[in-house]
Coordinates of C-alpha atoms in Angstrom, one line a residue:
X18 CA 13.7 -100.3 69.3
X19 CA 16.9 -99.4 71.0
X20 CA 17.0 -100.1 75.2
X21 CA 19.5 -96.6 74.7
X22 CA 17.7 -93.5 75.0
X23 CA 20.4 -90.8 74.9
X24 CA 18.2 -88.1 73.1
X25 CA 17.8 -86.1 76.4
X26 CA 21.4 -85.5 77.2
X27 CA 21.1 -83.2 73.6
X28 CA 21.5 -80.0 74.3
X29 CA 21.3 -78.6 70.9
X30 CA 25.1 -78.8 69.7
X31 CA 26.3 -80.0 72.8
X32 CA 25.8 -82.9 75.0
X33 CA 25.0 -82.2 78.6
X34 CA 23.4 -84.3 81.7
X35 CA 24.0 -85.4 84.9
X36 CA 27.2 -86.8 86.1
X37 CA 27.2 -87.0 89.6
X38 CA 24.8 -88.0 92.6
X39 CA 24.4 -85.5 95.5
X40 CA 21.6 -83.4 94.7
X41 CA 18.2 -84.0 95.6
X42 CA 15.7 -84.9 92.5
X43 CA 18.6 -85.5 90.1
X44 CA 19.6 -89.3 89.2
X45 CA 22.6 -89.8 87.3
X46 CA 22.3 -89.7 83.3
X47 CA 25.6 -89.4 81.9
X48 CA 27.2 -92.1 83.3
X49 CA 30.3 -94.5 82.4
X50 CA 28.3 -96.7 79.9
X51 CA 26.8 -93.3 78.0
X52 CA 30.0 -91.8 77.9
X53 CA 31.3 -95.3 76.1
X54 CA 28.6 -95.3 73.9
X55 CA 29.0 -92.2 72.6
X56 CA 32.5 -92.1 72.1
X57 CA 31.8 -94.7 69.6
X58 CA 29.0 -92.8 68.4
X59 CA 31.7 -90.6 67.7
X60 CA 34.1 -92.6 66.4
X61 CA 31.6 -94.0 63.8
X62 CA 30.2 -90.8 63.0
X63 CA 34.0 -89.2 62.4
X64 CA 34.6 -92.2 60.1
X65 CA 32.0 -91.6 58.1
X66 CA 32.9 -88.2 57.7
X67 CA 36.3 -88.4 57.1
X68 CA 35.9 -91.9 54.7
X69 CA 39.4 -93.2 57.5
X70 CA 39.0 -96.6 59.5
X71 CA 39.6 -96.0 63.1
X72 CA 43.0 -96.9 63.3
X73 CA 44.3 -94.2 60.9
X74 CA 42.1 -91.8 63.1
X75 CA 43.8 -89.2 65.5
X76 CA 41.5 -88.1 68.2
X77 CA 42.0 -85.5 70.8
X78 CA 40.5 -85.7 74.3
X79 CA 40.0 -83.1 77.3
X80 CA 38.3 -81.6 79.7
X81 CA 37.6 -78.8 82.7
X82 CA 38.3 -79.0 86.4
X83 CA 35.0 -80.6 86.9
X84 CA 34.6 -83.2 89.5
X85 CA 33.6 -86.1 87.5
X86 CA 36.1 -84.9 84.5
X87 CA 38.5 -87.8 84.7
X88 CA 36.3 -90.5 84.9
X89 CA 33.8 -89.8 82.2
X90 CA 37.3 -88.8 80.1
X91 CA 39.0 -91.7 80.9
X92 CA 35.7 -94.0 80.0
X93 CA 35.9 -92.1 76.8
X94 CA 39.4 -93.0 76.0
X95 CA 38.6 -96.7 76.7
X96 CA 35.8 -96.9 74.7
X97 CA 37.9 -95.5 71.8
X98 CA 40.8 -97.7 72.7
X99 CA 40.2 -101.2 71.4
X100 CA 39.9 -100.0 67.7
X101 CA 43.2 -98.5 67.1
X102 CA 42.5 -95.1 66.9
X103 CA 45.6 -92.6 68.2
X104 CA 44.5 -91.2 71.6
X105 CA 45.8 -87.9 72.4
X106 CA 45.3 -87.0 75.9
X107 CA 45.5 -83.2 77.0
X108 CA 44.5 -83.2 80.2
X109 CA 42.8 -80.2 81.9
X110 CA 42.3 -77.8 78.7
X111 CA 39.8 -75.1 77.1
X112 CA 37.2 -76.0 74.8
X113 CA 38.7 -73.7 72.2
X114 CA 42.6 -75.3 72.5
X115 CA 40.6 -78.7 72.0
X116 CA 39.6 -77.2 68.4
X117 CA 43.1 -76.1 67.6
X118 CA 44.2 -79.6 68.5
X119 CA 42.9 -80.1 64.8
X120 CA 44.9 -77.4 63.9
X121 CA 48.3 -77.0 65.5
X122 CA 51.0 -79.0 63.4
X123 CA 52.0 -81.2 66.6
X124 CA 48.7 -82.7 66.7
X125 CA 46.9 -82.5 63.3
X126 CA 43.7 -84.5 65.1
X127 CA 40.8 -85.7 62.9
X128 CA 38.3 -85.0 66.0
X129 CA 38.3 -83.6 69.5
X130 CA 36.3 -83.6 72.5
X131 CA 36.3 -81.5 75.5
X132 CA 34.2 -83.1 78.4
X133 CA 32.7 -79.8 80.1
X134 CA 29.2 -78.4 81.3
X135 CA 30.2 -74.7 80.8
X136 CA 28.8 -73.0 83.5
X137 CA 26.6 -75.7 84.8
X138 CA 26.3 -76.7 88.4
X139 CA 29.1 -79.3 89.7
X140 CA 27.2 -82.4 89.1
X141 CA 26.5 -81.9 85.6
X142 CA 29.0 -82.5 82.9
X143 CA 28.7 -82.9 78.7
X144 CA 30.6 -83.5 75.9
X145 CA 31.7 -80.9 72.9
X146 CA 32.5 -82.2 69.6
X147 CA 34.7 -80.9 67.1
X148 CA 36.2 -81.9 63.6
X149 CA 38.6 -80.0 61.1
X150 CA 35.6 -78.2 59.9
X151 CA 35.1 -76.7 63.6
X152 CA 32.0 -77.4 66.1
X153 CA 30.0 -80.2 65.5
X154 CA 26.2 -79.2 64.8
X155 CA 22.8 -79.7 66.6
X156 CA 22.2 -82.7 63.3
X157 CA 25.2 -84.1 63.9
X158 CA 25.1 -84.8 67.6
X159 CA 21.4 -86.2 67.0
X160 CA 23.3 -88.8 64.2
X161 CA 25.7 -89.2 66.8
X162 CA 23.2 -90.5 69.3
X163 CA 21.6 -92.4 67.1
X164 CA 24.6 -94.5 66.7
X165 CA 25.5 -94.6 70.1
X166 CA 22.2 -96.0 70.7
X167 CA 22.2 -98.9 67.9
X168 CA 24.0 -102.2 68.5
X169 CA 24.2 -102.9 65.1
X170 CA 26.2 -99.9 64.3
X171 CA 28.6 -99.9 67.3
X172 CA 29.2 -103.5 66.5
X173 CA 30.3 -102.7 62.8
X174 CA 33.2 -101.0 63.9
X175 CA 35.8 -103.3 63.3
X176 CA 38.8 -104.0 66.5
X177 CA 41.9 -103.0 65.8
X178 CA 45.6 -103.2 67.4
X179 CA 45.2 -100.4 70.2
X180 CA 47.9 -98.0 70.2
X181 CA 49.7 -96.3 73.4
X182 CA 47.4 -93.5 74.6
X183 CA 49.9 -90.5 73.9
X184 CA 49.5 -87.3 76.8
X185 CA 50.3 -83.8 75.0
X186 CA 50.7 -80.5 76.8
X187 CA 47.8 -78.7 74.8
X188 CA 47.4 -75.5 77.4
X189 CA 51.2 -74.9 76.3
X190 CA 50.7 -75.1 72.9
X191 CA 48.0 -72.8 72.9
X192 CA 49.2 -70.4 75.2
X193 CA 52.2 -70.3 73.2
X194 CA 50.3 -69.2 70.5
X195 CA 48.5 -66.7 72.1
X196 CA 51.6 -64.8 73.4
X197 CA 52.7 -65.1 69.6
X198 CA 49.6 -63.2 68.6
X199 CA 49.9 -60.7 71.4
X200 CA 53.8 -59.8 70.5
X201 CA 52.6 -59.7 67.2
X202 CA 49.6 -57.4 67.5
X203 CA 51.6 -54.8 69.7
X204 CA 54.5 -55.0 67.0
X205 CA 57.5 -56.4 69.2
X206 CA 58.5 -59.8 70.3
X207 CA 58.1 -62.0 73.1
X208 CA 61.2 -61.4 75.2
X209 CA 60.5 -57.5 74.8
X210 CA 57.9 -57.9 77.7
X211 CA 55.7 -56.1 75.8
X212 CA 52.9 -55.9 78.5
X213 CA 55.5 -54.6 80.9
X214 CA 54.4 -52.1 83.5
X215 CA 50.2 -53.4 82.9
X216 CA 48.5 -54.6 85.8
X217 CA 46.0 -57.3 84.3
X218 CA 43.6 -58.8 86.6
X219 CA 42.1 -62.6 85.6
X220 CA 39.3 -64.2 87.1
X221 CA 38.8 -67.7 86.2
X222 CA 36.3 -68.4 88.6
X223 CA 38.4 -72.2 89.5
X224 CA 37.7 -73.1 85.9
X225 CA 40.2 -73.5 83.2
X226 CA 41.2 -70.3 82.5
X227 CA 43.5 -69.7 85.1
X228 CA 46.5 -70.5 82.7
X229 CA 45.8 -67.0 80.5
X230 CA 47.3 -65.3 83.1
X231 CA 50.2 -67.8 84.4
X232 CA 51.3 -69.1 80.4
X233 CA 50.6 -66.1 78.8
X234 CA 50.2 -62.4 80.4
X235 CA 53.0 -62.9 82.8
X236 CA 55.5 -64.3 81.0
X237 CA 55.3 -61.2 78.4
X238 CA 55.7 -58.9 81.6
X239 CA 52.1 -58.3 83.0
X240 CA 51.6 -57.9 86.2
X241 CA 49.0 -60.9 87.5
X242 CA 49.0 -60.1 91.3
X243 CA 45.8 -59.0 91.5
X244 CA 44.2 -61.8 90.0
X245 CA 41.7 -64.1 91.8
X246 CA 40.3 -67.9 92.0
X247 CA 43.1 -69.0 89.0
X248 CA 43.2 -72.6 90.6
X249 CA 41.0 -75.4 89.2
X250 CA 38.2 -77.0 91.7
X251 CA 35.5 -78.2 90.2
X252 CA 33.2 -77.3 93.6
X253 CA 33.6 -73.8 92.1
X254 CA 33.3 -72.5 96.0
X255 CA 34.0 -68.7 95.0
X256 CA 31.6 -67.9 92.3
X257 CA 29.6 -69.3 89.0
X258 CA 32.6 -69.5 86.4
X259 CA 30.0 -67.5 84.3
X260 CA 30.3 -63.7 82.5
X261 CA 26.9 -63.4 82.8
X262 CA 26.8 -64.3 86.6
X263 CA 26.0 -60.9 88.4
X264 CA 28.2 -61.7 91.7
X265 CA 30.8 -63.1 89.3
X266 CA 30.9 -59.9 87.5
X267 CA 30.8 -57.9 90.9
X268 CA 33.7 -59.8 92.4
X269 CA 36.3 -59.1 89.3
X270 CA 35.1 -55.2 89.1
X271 CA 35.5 -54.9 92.6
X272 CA 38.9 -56.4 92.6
X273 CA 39.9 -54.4 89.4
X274 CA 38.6 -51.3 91.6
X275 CA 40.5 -52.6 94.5
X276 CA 43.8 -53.0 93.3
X277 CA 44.2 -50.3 90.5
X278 CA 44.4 -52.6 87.9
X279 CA 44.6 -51.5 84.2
X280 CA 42.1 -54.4 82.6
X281 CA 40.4 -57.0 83.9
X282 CA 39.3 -60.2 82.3
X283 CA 36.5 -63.1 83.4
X284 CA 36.2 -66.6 81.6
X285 CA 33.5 -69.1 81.6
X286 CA 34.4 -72.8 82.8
X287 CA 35.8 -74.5 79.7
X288 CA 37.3 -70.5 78.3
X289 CA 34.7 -70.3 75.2
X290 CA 33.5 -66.7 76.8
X291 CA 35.0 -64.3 78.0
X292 CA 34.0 -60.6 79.2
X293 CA 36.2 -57.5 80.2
X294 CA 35.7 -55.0 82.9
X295 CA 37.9 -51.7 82.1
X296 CA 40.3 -49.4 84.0
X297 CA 37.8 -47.8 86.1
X298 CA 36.6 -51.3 87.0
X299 CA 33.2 -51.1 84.9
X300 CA 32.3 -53.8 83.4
X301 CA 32.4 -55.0 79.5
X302 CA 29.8 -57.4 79.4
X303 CA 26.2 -58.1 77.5
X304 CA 26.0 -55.5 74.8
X305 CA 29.6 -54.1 75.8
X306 CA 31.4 -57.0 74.5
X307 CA 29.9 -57.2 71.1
X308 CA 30.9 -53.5 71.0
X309 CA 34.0 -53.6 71.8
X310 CA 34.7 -56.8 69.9
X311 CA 33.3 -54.8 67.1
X312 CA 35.0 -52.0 67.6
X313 CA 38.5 -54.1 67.7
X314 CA 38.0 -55.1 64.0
X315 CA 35.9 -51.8 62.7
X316 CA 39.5 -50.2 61.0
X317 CA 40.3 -53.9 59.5
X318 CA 37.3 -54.6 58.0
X319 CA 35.0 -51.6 57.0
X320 CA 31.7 -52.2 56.8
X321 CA 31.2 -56.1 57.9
X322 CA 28.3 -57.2 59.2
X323 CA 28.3 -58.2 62.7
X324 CA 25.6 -60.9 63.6
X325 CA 24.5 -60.7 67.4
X326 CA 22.0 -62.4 68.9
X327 CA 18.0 -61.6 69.3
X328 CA 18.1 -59.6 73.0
X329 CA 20.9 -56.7 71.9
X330 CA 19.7 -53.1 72.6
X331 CA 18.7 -50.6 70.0
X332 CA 21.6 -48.8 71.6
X333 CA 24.4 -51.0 70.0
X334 CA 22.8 -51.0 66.6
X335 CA 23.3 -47.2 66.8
X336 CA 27.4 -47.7 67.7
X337 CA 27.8 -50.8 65.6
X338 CA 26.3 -49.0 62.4
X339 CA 26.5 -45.1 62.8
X340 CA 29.9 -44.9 65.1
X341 CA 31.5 -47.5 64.0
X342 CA 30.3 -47.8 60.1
X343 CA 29.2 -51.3 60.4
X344 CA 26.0 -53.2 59.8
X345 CA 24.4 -55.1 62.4
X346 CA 22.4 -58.6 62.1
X347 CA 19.8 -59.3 65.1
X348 CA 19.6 -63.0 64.7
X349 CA 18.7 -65.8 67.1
X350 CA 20.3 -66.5 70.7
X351 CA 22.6 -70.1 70.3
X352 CA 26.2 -69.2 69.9
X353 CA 25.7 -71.7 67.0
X354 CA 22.9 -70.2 65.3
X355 CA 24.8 -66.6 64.7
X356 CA 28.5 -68.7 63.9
X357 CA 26.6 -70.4 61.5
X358 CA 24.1 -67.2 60.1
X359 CA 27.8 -65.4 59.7
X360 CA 29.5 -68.2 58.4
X361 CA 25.8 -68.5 56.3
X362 CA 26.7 -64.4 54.8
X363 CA 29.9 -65.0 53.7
X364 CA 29.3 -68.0 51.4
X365 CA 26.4 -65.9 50.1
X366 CA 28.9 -62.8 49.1
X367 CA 28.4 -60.9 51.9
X368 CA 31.5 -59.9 54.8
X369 CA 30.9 -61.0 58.3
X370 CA 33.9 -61.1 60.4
X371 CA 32.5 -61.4 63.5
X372 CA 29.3 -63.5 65.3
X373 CA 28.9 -62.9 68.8
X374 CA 26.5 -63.8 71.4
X375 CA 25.9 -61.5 74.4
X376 CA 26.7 -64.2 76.6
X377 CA 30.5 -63.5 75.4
X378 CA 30.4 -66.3 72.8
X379 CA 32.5 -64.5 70.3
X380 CA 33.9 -66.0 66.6
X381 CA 36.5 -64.1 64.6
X382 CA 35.8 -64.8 61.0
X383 CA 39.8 -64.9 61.2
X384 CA 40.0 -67.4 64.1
X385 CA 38.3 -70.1 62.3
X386 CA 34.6 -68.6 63.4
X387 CA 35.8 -70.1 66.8
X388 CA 33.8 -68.9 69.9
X389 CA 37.1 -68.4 72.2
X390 CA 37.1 -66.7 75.1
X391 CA 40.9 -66.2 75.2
X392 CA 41.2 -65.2 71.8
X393 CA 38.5 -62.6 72.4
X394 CA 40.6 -61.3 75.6
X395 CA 43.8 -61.4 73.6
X396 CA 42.3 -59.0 71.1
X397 CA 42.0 -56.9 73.9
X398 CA 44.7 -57.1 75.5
X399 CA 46.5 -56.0 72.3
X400 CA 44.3 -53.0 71.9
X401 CA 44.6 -51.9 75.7
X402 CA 48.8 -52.3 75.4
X403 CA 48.2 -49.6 72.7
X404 CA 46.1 -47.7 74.7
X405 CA 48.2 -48.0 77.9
X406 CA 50.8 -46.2 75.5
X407 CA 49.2 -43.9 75.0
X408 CA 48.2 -43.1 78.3
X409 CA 44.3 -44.1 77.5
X410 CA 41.9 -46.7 78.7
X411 CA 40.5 -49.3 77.3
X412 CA 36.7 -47.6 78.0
X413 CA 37.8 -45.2 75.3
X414 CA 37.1 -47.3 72.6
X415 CA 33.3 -47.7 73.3
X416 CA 33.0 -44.5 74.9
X417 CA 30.1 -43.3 72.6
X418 CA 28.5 -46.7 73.4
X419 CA 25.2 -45.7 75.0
X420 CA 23.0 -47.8 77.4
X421 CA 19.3 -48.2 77.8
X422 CA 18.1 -46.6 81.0
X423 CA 16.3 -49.7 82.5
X424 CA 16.1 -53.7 81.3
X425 CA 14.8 -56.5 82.4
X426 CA 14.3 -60.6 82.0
X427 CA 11.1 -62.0 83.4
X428 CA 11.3 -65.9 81.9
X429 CA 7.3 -67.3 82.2
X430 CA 7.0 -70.9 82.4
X431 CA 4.8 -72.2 79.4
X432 CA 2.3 -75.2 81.9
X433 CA 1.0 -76.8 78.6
X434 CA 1.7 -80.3 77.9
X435 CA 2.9 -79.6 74.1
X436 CA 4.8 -76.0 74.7
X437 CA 6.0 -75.3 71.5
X438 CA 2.5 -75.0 70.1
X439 CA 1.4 -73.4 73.0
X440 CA 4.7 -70.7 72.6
X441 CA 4.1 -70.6 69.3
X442 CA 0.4 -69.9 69.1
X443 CA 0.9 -67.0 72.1
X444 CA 4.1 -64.9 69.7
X445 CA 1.4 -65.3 66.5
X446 CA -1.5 -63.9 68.2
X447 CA 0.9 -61.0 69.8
X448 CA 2.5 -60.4 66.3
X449 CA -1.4 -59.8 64.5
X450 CA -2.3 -57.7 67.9
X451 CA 0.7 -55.7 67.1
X452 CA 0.1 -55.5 63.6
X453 CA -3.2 -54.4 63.5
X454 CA -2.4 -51.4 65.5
X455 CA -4.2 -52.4 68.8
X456 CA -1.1 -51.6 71.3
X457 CA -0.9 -48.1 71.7
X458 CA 2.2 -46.4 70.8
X459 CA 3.7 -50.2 69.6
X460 CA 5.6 -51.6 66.4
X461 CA 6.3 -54.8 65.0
X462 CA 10.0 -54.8 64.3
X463 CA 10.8 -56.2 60.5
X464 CA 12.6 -58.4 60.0
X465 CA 12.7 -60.3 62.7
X466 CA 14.4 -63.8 63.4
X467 CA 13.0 -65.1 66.8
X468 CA 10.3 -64.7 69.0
X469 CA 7.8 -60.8 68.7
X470 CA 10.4 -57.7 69.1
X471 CA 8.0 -54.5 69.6
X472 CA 9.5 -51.1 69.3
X473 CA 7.2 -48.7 71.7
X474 CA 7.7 -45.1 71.2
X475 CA 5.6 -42.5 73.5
X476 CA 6.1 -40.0 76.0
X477 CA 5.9 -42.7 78.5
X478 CA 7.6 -45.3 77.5
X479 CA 10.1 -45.9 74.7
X480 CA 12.2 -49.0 74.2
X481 CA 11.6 -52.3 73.0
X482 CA 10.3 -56.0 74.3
X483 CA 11.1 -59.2 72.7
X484 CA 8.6 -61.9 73.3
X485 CA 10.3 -65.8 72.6
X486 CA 10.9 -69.2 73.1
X487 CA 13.8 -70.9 75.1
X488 CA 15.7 -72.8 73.1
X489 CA 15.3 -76.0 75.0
X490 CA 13.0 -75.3 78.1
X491 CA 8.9 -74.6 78.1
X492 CA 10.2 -71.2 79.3
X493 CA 9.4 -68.1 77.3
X494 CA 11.4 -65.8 78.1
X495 CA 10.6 -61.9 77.8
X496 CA 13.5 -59.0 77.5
X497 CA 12.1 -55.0 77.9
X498 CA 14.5 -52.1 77.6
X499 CA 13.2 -48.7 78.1
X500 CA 15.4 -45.2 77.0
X501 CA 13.7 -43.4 80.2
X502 CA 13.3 -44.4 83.6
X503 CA 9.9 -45.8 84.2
X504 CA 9.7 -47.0 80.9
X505 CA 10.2 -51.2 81.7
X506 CA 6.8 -50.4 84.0
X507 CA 5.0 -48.8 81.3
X508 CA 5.9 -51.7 78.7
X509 CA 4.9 -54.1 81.3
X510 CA 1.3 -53.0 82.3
X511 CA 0.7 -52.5 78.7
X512 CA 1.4 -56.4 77.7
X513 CA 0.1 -57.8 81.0
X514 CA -3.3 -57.5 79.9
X515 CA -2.4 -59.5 75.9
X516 CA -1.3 -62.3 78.4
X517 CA -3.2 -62.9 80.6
X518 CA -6.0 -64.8 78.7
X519 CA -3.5 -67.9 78.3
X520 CA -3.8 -70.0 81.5
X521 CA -1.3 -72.1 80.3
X522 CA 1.1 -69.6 80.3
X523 CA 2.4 -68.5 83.8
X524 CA 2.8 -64.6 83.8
X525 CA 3.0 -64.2 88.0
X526 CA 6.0 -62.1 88.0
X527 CA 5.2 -59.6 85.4

């Protein structure tokens, strides 16, 4: 048996843990000695994909503003170092410009890394994996592990000559090629400043994504002046570098509001999500992004499905399929599960170009089924050029977009020592109490990929719950939307009752 136990810094596709002391309760776990481990882990595992010995191996390292970023990147290189692998160091960079690392002609890497924690707090950090094929899996990070915790394996990489660790200016490659697609999209070039005259407003929250609005909006003639917290400092002291963060949210809509601005645009951390607020300073979040990153490729591809995750209203399924002409997929939250359900559809024959999470996690079928926040936001910042033209909003293009009256997320810790049974034991007894017509007014909704979705349609209350696991956590987390005010009340008196025979399951705040 290994003396390595890594298996808890999985967090299904990614690796995540804790990377710095300082907060009460939580003892470092990613340290330098993991980090080295599983750069090997990496190293062996990208051999064995690719059938290459290390040395002819290019791999492609980065990271986000995080406090412990350099040193956990820098024990990465060095574990990779003595084996003779090319190095390519970018520095601070996006999780989606690592990918295209693999990509871009200048670089042509076999793997890449991008040492970030998302949205985490500032002593966590984690590891994303890619190859040529795109984000590494939740299988192949467990084989990954596995290596990194077996001497055996780690020792069967043979040394080689090291090579000079080479540093390449990534964000300016990518950004480059966003102001390519931009120029392109609006039909003029570059030097035509062909977002002259827009007042664009960026909030990177101190993550990465300060550099959409320095290397690309303003040198094609945007106006950036309004924008807000653009420099990286990984103590984040403004607000959670997080679209789904409400006083995130409320600072970029307020300073859209503020300063007239024509479009706004939020990243996460590491620039894999993105969400919009529009000219009025509303914001384009949750169920708003996947419309209007539907409605951005509805004339180009008729009819594709669009594959969302479980908690989208009943509302967007109406625009997606009856405004827009598309077809809608409800699948599972995981930005990887929907990439991979779309990606899943069109080996089987059927079109998906797009699979977004609400969280803003969106992949282009054209983009590589990349979840990248800055290629979601150049999408629309083409589309709101147009619109500026034209002497219309961006709001236009979802303006038949309706929204539920009321929601709300209630997560109830599951106390049991083996949760998943427990979960799963509580969503099978509500699915047959459903079925069998015991819930007044109430619906099994067929088919269905995670967790009990219940349609509930009376005078009193109609709108929907959905009943599930967390992915990771003994949480089970409960969504309700209602179409009238009063509704989320009436849903939640009638399931209080179906709960509260499981003392394992804490139901206090419902």
């Amino acid at each position: 048996m290994s003396k390595y136990d890594y298996s808890k810094l999985q967090n299904g596709s990614d690796i995540r843990g804790i990377a710095l002391e300082g907060v009460p309760g939580e003892a470092v776990n990613l340290n330098s000695e993991a980090a080295g481990r599983l750069a090997r882990g990496f190293l062996f595992w990208l051999m064995q994909k690719t059938g290459k010995e290390a040395p002819d191996l290019t791999i492609s390292i980065g990271q986000d503003p995080r406090l412990s970023g350099d040193k956990i990147a820098a024990n990465f290189m060095q574990a990779l170092h003595p084996y003779g692998c090319q190095i390519l160091s970018a520095g601070l960079a996006s999780t989606p410009a690592m990918f295209m690392s693999t990509i871009f002609s200048e670089y042509t890497a076999d793997g890449a890394v991008m040492v970030t924690a998302s949205h985490l707090p500032w002593n966590r950090n984690g590891l994303k994996f890619f190859d040529r094929d795109g984000g590494l899996n939740k299988g192949d990070i467990t084989d990954i592990i596995t290596f990194a915790e077996s001497d055996s394996i780690l020792n069967s990489i043979r040394p080689a000559a090291p090579r000079e660790i080479k540093t390449i200016d990534l964000l300016n490659t990518y950004s480059a090629h966003l102001r390519r697609l931009i120029a392109d999209g609006i039909g003029c070039s570059e030097t035509d400043s062909p977002l002259s005259g827009m007042k664009i407003t960026v909030d990177a929250g101190n993550g990465a994504g300060g550099f959409y609005a320095s290397k690309v909006l303003q040198p094609l003639g945007a106006d950036i002046s309004s924008s807000q917290f653009l420099e990286p400092d990984g103590h984040f002291p403004n607000h959670a570098p997080n679209p789904e963060d409400k006083n995130a949210m409320e600072a970029i809509c307020t300073q859209v509001k503020t300063c007239g601005a024509d479009l706004g645009l939020i990243f996460d951390t590491d620039v894999d999500r993105s969400s919009a607020v529009d000219e009025k300073g509303c914001e384009i979040s949750r169920n708003g992004i996947v419309a209007m990153a539907a409605a951005l490729i509805a004339d180009k591809y008729p009819g594709t499905t669009v594959v969302t995750d479980s908690i989208t209203s009943n509302q967007l399924t109406v625009f997606l399929e009856d405004t827009l002409g598309l077809s809608h997929l409800r699948f599972k939250r995981g930005y990887k599960n929907v990439i991979n359900k779309s990606i899943e559809l069109c080996r089987s024959g059927i079109d998906s170009q797009l699979a977004i999470e609400t969280s803003g996690h969106a992949a282009y079928k054209e983009n590589y089924f990349l979840d990248d926040g800055a290629y979601l936001a150049t999408k629309i910042v083409i589309k709101a050029a147009q619109l500026f033209r034209e002497g219309r909003g961006i709001s236009s293009l979802i303006a038949d977009l309706e929204t539920p009256a009321e929601s709300i997320e209630i997560r109830f810790p599951i106390l049991a020592d083996d949760f998943v049974a427990y979960g799963d034991r509580i969503l099978k007894d509500l699915e047959i109490l459903t079925d069998s017509g015991q819930i007044k007014g109430a619906s099994l909704v067929k088919p269905n990929y995670e967790g009990v979705r219940i349609n509930f349609n009376q005078p009193s209350c109609k709108g929907w719950l959905l009943l599930r696991k967390s992915l990771h956590d003994p949480i089970m987390p409960l969504n309700i939307e209602s179409d009238i005010p009063g509704g989320v009340h009436e849903i939640r008196r009638a399931l209080k009752p179906l709960l509260a025979g499981y003392d394992k399951l804490d139901i206090s705040k419902l």
